[in-house]
Each structure stands twice: as C-alpha cells, then as structure tokens.
PDB file of C-alpha atoms in Angstrom:
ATOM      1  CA  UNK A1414       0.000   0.000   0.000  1.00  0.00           C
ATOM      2  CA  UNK A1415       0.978   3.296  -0.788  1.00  0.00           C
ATOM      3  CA  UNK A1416       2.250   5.662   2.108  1.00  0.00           C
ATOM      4  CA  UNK A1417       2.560   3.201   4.420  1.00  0.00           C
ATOM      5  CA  UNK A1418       4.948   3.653   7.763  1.00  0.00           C
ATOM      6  CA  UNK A1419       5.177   2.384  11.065  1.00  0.00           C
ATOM      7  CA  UNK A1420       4.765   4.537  14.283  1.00  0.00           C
ATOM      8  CA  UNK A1421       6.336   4.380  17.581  1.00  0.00           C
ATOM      9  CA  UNK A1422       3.451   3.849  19.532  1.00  0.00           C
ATOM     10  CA  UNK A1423       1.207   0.964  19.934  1.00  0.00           C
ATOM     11  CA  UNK A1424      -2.739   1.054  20.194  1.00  0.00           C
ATOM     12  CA  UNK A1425      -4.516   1.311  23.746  1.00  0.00           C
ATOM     13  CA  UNK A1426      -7.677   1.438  24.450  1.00  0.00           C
ATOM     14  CA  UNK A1427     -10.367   2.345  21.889  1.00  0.00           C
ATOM     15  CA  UNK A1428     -11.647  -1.337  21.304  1.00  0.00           C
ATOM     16  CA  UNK A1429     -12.520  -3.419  23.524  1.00  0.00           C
ATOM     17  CA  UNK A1430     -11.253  -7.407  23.188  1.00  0.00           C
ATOM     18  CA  UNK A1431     -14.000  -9.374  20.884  1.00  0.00           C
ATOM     19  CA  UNK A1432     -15.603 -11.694  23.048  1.00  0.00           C
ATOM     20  CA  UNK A1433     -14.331 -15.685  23.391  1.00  0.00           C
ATOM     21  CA  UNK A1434     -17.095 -17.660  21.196  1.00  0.00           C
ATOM     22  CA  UNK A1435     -19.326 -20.119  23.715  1.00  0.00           C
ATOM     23  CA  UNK A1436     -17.841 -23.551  23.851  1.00  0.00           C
ATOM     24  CA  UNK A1437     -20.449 -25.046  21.591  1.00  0.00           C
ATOM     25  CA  UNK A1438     -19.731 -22.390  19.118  1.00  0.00           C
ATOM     26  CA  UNK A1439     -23.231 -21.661  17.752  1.00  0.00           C
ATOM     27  CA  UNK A1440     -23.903 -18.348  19.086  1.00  0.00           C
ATOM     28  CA  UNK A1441     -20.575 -16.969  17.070  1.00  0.00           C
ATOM     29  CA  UNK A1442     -21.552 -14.810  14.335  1.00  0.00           C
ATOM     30  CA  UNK A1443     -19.445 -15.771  11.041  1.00  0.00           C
ATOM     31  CA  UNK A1444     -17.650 -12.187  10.757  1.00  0.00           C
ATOM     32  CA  UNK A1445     -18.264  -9.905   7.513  1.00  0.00           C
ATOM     33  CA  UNK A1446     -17.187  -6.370   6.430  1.00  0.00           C
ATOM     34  CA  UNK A1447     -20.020  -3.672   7.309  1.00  0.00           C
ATOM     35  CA  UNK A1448     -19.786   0.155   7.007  1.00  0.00           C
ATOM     36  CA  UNK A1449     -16.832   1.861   6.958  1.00  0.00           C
ATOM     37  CA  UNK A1450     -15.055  -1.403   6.175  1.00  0.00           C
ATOM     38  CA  UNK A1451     -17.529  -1.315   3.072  1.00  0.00           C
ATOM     39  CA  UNK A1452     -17.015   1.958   2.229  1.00  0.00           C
ATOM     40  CA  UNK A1453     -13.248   1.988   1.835  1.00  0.00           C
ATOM     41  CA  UNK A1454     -12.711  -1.633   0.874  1.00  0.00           C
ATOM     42  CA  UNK A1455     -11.914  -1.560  -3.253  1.00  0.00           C
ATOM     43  CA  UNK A1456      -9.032   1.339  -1.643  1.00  0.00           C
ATOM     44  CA  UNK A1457      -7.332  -1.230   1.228  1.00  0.00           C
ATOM     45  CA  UNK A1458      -7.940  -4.442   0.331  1.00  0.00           C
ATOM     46  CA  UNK A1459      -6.691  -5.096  -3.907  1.00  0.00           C
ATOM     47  CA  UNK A1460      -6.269  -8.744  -3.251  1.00  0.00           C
ATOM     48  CA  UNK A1461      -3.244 -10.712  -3.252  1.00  0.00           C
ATOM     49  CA  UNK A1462       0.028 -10.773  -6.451  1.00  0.00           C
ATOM     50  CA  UNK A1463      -1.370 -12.574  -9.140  1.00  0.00           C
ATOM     51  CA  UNK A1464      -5.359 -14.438  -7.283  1.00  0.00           C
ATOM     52  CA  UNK A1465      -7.519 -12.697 -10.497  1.00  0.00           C
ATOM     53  CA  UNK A1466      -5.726 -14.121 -13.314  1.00  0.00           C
ATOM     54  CA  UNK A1467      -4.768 -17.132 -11.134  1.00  0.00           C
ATOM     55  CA  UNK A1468      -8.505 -18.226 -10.470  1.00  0.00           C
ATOM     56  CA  UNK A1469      -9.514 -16.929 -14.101  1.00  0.00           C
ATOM     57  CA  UNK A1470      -7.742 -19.665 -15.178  1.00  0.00           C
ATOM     58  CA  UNK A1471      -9.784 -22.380 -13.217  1.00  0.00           C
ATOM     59  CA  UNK A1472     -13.124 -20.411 -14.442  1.00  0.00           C
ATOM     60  CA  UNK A1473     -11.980 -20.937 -17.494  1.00  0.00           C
ATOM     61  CA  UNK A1474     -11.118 -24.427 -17.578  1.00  0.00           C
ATOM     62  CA  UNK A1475     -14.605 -25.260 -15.628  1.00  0.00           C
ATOM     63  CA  UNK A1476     -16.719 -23.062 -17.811  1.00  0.00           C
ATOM     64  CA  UNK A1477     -20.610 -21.971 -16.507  1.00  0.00           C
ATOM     65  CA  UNK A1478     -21.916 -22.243 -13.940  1.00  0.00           C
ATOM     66  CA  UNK A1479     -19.830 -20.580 -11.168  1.00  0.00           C
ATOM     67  CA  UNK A1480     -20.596 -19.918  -8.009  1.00  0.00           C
ATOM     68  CA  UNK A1481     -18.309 -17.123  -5.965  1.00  0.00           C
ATOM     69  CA  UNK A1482     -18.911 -17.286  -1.686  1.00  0.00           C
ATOM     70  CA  UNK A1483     -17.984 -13.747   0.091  1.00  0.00           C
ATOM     71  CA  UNK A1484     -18.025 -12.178  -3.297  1.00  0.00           C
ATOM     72  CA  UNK A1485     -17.810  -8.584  -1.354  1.00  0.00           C
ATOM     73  CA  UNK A1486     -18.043  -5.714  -3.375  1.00  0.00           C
ATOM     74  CA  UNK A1487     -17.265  -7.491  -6.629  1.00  0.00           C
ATOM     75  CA  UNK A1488     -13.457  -7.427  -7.115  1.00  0.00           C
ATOM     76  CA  UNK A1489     -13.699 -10.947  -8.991  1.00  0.00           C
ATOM     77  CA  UNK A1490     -17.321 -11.169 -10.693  1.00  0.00           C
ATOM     78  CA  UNK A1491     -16.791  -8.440 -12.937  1.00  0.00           C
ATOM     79  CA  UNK A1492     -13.742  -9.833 -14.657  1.00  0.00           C
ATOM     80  CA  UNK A1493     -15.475 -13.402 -14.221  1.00  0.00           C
ATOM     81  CA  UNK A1494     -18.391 -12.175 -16.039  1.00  0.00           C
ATOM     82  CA  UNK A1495     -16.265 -10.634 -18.761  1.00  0.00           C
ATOM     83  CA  UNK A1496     -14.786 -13.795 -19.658  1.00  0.00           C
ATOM     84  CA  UNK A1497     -18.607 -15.210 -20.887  1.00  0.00           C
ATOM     85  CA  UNK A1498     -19.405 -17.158 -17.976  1.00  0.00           C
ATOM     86  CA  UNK A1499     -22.216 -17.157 -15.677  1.00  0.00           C
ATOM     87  CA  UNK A1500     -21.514 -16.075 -12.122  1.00  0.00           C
ATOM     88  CA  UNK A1501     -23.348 -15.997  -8.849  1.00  0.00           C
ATOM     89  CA  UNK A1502     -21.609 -14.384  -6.432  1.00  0.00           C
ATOM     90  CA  UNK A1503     -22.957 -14.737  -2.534  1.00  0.00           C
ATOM     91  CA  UNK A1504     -22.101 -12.728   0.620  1.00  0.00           C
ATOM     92  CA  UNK A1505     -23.444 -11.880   3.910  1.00  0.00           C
ATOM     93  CA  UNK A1506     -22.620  -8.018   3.903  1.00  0.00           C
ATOM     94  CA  UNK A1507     -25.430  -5.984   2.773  1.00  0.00           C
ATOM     95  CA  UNK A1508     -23.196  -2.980   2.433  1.00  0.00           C
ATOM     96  CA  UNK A1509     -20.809  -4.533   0.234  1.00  0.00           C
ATOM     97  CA  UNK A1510     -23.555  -6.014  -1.991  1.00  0.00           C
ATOM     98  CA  UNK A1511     -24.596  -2.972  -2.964  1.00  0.00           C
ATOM     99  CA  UNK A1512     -21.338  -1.530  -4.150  1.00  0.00           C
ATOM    100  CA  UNK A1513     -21.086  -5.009  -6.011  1.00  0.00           C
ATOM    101  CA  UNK A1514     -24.830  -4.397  -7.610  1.00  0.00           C
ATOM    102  CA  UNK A1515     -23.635  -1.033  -8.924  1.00  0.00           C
ATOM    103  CA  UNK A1516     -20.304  -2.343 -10.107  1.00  0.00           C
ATOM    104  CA  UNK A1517     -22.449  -4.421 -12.237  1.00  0.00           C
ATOM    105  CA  UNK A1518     -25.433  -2.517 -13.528  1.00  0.00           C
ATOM    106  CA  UNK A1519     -22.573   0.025 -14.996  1.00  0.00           C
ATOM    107  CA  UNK A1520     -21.812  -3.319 -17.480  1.00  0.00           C
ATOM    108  CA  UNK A1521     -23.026  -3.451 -20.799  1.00  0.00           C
ATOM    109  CA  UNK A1522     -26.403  -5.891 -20.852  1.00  0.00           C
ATOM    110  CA  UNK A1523     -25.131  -8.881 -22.110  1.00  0.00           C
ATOM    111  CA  UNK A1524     -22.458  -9.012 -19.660  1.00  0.00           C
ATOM    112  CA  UNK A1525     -24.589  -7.491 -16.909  1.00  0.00           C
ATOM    113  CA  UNK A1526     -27.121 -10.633 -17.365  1.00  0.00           C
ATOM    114  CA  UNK A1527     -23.952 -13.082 -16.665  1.00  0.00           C
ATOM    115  CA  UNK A1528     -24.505 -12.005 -13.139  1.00  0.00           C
ATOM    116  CA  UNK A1529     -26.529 -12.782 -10.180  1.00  0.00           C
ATOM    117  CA  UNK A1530     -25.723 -11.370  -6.655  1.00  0.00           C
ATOM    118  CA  UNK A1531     -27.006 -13.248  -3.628  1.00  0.00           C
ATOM    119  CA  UNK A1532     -27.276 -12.060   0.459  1.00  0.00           C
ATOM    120  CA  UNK A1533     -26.259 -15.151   1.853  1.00  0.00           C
ATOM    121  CA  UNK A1534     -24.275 -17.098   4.419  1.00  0.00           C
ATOM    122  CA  UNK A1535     -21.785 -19.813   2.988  1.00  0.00           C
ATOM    123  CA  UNK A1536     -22.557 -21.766   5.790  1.00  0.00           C
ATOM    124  CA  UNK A1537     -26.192 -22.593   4.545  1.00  0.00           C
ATOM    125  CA  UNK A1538     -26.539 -21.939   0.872  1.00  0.00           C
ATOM    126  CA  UNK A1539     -29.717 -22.603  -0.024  1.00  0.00           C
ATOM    127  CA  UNK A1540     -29.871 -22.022  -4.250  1.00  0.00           C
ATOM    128  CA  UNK A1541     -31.306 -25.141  -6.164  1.00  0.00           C
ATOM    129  CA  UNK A1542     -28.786 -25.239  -8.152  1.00  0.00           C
ATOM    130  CA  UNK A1543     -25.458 -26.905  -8.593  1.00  0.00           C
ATOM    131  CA  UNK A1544     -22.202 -25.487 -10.746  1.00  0.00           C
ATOM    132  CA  UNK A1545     -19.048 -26.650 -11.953  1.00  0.00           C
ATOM    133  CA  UNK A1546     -16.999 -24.323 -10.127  1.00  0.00           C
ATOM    134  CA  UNK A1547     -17.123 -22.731  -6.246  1.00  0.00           C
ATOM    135  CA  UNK A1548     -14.409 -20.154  -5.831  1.00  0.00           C
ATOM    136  CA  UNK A1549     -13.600 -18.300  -2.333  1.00  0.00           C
ATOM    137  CA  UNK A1550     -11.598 -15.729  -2.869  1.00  0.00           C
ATOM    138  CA  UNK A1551      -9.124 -13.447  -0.897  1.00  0.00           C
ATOM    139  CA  UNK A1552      -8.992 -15.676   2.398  1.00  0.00           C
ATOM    140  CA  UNK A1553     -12.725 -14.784   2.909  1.00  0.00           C
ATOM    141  CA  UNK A1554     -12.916 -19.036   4.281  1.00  0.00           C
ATOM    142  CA  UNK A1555     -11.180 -17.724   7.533  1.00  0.00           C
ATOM    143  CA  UNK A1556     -13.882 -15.467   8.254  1.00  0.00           C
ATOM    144  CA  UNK A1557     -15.548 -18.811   9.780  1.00  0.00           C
ATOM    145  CA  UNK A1558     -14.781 -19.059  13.130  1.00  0.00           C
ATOM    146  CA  UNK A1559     -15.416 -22.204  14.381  1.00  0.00           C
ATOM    147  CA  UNK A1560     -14.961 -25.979  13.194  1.00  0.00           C
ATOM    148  CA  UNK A1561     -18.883 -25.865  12.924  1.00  0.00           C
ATOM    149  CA  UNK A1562     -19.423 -23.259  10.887  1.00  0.00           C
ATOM    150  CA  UNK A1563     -15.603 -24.432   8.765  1.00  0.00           C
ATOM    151  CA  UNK A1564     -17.492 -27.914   8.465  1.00  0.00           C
ATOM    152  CA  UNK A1565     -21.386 -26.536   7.749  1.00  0.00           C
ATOM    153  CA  UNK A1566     -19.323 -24.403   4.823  1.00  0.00           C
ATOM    154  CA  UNK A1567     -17.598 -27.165   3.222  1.00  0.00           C
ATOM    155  CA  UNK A1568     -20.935 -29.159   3.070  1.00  0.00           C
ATOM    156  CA  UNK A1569     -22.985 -26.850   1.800  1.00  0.00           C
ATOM    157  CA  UNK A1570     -20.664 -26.231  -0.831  1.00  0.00           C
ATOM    158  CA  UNK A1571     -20.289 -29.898  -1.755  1.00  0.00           C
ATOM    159  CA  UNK A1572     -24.259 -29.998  -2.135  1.00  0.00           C
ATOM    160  CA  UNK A1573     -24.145 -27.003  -4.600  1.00  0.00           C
ATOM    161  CA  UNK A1574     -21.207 -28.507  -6.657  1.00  0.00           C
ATOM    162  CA  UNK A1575     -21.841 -31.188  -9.408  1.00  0.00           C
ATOM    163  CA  UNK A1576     -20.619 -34.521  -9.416  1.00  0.00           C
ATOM    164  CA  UNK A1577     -16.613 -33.987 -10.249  1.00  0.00           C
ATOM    165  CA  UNK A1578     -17.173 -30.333  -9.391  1.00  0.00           C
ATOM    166  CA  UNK A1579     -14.035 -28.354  -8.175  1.00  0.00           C
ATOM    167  CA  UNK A1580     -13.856 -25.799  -5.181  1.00  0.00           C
ATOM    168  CA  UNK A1581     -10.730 -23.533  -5.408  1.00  0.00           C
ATOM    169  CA  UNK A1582     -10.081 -21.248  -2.232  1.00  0.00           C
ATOM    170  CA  UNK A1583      -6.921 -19.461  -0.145  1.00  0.00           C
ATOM    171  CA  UNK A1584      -5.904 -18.839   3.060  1.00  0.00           C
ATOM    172  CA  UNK A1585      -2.780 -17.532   4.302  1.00  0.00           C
ATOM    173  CA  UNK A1586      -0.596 -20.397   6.024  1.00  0.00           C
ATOM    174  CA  UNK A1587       0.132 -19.363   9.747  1.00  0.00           C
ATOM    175  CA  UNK A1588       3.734 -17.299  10.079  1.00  0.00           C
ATOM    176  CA  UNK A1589       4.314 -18.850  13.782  1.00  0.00           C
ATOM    177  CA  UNK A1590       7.275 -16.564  14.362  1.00  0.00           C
ATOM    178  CA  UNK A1591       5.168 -13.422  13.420  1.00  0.00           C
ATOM    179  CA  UNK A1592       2.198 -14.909  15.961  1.00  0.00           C
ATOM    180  CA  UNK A1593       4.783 -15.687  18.783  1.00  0.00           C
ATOM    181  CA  UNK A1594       6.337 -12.436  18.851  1.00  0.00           C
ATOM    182  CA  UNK A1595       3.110 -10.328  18.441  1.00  0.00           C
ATOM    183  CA  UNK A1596       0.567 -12.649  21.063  1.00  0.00           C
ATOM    184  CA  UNK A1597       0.208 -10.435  23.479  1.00  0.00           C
ATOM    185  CA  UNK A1598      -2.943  -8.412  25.049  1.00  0.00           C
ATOM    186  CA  UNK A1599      -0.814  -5.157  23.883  1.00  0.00           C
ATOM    187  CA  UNK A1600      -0.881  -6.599  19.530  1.00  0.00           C
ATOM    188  CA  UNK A1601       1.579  -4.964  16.996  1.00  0.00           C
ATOM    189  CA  UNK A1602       2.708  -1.371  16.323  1.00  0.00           C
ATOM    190  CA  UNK A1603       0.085   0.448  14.930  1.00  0.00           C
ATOM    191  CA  UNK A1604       1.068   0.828  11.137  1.00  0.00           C
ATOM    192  CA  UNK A1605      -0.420   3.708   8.548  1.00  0.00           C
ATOM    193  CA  UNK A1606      -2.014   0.892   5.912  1.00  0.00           C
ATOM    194  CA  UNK A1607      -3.305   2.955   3.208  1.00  0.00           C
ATOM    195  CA  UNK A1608      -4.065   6.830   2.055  1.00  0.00           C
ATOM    196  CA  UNK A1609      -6.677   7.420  -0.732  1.00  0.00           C
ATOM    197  CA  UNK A1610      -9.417   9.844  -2.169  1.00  0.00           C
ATOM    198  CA  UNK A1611     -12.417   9.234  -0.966  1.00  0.00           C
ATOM    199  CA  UNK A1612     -14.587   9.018  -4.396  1.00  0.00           C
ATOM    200  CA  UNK A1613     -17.853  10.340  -3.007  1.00  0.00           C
ATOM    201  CA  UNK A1614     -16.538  13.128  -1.053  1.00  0.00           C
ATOM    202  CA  UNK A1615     -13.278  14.037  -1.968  1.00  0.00           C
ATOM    203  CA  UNK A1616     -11.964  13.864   1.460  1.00  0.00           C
ATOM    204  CA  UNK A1617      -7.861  12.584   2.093  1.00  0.00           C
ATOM    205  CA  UNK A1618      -8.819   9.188   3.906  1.00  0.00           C
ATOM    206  CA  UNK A1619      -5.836   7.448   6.072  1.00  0.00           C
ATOM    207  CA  UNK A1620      -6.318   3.605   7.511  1.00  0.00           C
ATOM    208  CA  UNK A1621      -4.392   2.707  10.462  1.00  0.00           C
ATOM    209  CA  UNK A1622      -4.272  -0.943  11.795  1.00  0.00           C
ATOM    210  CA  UNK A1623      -2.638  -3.238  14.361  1.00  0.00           C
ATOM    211  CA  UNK A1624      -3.246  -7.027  14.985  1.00  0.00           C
ATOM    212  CA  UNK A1625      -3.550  -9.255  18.000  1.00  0.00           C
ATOM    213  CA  UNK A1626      -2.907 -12.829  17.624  1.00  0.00           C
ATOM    214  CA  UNK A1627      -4.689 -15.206  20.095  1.00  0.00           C
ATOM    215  CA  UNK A1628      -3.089 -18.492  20.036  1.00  0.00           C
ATOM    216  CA  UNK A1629      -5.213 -20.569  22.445  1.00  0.00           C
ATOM    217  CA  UNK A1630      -8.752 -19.286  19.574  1.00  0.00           C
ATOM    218  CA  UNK A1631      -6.249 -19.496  16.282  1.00  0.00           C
ATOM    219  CA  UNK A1632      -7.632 -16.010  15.668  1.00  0.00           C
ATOM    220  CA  UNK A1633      -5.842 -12.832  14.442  1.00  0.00           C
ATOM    221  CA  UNK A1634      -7.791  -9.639  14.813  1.00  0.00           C
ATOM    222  CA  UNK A1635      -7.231  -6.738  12.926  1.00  0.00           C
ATOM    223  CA  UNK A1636      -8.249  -3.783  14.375  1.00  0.00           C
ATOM    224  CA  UNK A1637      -8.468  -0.746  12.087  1.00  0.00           C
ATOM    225  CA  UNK A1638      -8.634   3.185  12.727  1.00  0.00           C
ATOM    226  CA  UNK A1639     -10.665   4.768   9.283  1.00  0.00           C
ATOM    227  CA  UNK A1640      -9.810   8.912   9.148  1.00  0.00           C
ATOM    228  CA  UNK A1641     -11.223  11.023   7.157  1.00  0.00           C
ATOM    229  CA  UNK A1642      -9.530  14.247   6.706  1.00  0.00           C
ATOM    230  CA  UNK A1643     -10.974  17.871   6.171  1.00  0.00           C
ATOM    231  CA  UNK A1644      -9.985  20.476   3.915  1.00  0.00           C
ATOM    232  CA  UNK A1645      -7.254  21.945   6.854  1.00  0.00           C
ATOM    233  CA  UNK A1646      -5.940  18.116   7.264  1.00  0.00           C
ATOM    234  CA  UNK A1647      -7.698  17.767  10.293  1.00  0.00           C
ATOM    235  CA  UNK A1648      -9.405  14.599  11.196  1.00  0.00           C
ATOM    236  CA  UNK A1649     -13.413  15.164  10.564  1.00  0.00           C
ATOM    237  CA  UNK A1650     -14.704  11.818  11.142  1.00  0.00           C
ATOM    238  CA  UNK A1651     -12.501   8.282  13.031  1.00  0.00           C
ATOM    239  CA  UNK A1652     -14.216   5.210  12.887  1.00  0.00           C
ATOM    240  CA  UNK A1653     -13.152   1.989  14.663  1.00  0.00           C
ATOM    241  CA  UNK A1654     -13.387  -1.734  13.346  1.00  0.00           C
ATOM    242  CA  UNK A1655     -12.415  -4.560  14.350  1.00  0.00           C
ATOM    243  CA  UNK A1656     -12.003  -7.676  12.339  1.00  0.00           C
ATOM    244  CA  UNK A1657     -11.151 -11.565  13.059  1.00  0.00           C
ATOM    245  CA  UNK A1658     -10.036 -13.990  11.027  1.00  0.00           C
ATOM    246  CA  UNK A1659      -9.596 -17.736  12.475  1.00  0.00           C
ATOM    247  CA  UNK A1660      -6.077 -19.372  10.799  1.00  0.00           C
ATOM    248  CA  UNK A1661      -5.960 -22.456   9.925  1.00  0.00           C
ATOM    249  CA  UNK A1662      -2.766 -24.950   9.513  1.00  0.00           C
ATOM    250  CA  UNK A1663      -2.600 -27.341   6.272  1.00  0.00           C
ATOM    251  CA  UNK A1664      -3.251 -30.126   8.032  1.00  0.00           C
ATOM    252  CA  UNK A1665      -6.249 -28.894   9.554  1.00  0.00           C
ATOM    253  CA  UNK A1666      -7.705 -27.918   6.043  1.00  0.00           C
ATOM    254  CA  UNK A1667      -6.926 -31.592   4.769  1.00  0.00           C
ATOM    255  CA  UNK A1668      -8.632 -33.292   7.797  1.00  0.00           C
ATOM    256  CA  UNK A1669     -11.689 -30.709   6.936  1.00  0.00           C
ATOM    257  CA  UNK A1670     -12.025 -31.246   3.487  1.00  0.00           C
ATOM    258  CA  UNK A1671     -11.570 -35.161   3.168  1.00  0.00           C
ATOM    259  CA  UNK A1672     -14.359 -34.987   6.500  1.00  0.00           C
ATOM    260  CA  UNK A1673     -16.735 -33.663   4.016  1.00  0.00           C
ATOM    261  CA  UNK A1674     -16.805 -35.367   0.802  1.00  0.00           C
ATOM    262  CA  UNK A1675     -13.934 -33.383  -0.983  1.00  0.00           C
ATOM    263  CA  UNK A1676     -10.584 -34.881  -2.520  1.00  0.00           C
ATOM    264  CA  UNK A1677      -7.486 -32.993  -3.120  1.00  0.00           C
ATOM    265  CA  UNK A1678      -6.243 -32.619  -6.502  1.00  0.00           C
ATOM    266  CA  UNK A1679      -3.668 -30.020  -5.589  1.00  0.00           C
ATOM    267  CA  UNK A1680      -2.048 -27.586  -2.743  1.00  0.00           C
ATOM    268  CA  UNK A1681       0.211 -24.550  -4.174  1.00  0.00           C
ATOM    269  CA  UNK A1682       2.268 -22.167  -2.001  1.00  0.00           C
ATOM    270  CA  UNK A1683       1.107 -18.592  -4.782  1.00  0.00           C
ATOM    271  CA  UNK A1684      -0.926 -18.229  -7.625  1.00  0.00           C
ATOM    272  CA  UNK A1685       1.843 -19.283  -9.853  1.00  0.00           C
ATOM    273  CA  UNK A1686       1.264 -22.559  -8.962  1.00  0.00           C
ATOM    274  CA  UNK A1687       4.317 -22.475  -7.068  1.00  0.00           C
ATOM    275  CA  UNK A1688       5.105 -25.272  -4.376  1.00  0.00           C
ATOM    276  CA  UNK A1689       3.593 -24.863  -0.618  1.00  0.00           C
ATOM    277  CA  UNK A1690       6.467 -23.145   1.705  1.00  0.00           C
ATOM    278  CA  UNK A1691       5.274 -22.608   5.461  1.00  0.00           C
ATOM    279  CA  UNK A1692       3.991 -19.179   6.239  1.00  0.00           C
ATOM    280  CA  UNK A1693       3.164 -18.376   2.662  1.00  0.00           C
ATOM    281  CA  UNK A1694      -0.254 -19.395   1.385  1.00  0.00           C
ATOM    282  CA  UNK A1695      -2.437 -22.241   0.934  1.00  0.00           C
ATOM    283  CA  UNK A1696      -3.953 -22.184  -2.193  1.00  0.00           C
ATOM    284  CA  UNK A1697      -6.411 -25.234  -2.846  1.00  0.00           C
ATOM    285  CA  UNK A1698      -8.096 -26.785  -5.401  1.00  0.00           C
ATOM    286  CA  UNK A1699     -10.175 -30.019  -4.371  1.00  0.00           C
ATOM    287  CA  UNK A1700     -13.008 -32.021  -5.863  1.00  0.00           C
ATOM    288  CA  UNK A1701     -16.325 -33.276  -4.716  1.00  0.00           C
ATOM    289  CA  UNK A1702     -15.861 -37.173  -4.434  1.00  0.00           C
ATOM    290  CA  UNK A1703     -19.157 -39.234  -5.080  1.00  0.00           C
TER     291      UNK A1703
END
C-alpha cells in the first residue's frame, strides 16, 4: 500500500477485546465487512500478487456455472463475467452487496445478465442449483470461526457442486514466528495501511491498523482506525473496526475437506502454482468425491 509507515506507539484502548465464542460455538456470528469497512474496501484491500488471473484460469477451464462465496463488493465477478461465464456471487454483507450491484449494472447488458448477486451465508446456501466451479476468494474461508461453521461451509458447498465439481479457495498459512512475537494483550505497532481519495466526497482518507494474535482461539484480529480528513488536514470523522479472522494450519484444512466429501487434486504455495512453503499461502483446489 501506498504511504505506508510504522509509528512508535502501539494502540490502547479504543476497542474493547471481541468476546471468546461459547464452547459449543453456535452463538458466534461468522464475521463480515459492514460500514466503513464497506465503504473503503476496493481502496485497502486489492487482493493478493497474481489471485484474479490465477482463479480466471480455473473459471476458465470449468466453464458456466460458477458460483463465488464472500463475493464482497465485486473485485472478482466483474472480470469473471467478462470472460462469458455465468456467475453468482454470494455474501453476507449488505453494504458490500450494494457496491457489487452497482459495479455491475454500470456493465453493458449482455455481460450485466452473466450475473446474479445473492445475500447469503456460505454456511447454509440454499440455491437449487449446482455449478461446476465454487471459488472463495481473498482468504474470505477464515472469516468462519469455528470448526462448525468451517465444516457446515464445506458441506454446503459440496451440495451445490456437481458430481466432479471443483472448489478452489486461499488462506494464508500461519507465520508462527510473526504470531509468537506479536501474542500479546498489547498486539503490533500500529502501522499507517493505506491513504486514498475518498470518491464520493473528496476527502484525504488514512487507515491505520494493528493485529492481536490469540493463540489458544487461532484467531488474528485486525483492528483498524478509518480517518477522514478535512480540507485543513484535520481529522473530521474516526471510525473503529475490528475484524477476526480464524487461521488455519494445512493439516487442519486436509482433515476438513476429506471430512466432508472433498478430494485434493492439488495444494500450491502462490498463484503461480508455485510449491507450498510454510507461512506463505495455501492455495487449494479439491473435488467433490461421489
């Protein structure tokens, strides 16, 4: 990110710790981008060196239908669409659904009708329908924060693929040195992420973030600072959000996957199809067994 640089001083109290899940884990709310998270997303978060083209090429080998889960504010079902293929993309955010919908009513018609956007959980899909292709982009599978939900995903998705159907997905593979030296109550140094125009207003924005690792949970939480600058520089509106995101460990993710009906055809370490290195990524690509 542009601008980017690392203070002196670490965050202190302006959010309060997000609250353990109950043991059976069915009161946790699967976590999801709202408001000012919404608002600034397509400026903070341009995805990851090379994941468009990377799962392009997998849309293009599994042709129509495709289904997208946490589709956000449509980073991937524009160019999806504009390859010919029909896309549904599904999410949970209402706020990011609508920047997606007006993303793609600004398409020309025949690509526009490619497209259908869903509000929806991944961990209950309920669509009637079954494609050739699920895709979950960005790391948006670690926004599932229990074994439950992880599990209740994975099914659901294996009863909307069809028979030999592929789902293709990343995470990012746990960096234990980063998480060992950063596990404490106090989290990282609070780090300038991103400046940008805001489109609507014109306002300087600046995004500010630090991260606490829990290792007993698996759960990093990112906890951002949104400022939005007058005309004088001077901060005119601060908004706080936090954000979890439960890491998983490759092991984990095979157990999880073979546990619900999937078999891996592959595991690469980038989008180049490069080979799995600890503490890079996990990009998968697994099909639904019989």
């Amino acid at each position: 990110m542009s601008g980017s640089h690392t203070t002196d001083h670490r965050l202190g109290p302006p959010f309060a710790r997000t609250p353990s899940p109950d043991p059976g884990g069915k009161e946790r709310p699967m976590q999801q981008f709202a408001g000012a998270d919404a608002v600034y997303y397509d400026s903070i978060a341009t995805g990851l060196p090379g994941d468009v083209e990377s799962y392009l090429s997998e849309i293009r080998r599994a042709g129509s239908p495709v289904l997208e889960l946490g589709c956000g504010t449509g980073r991937m079902l524009v160019p999806i669409a504009l390859e010919g293929i029909d896309v549904v993309g599904l999410d949970m955010a209402p706020a990011m659904l609508d920047i997606a919908r007006a993303k793609v009513a600004a398409l020309p018609d025949q690509v526009r009708d490619r497209v259908e956007i869903v509000h929806g959980d991944m961990r209950d899909i309920s669509l009637n329908r079954r494609f050739k292709l699920v895709l979950i982009p960005y790391r948006a599978f670690l926004h599932l924060m229990t074994v439950e939900d992880q599990r209740a995903a994975l099914t659901s998705i294996h009863e909307h693929l069809e028979d030999g159907g592929r789902l293709v997905f990343d995470v990012f593979d746990p960096n234990l040195d980063m998480i060992a030296a950063h596990s404490s109550h106090i989290g990282t140094v609070l780090t300038r992420l991103a400046d940008f125009d805001i489109p609507e207003s014109g306002r300087k924005a600046m995004v500010w973030e630090t991260r606490e690792y829990d290792l007993e949970r698996q759960v990093l939480t990112e906890y951002r600072i949104f400022e939005e600058l007058d005309d004088q520089g001077v901060v005119a509106k601060k908004t706080y959000t936090p954000l979890e995101l439960r890491w998983i460990y490759r092991y984990e993710m095979v157990h999880l996957l073979e546990l619900c009906g999937f078999e891996i055809e592959a595991l690469y370490g980038d989008f180049n199809r490069g080979s799995f290195k600890p503490g890079g990524e996990q990009v998968w690509v697994a099909r639904a067994a019989g």
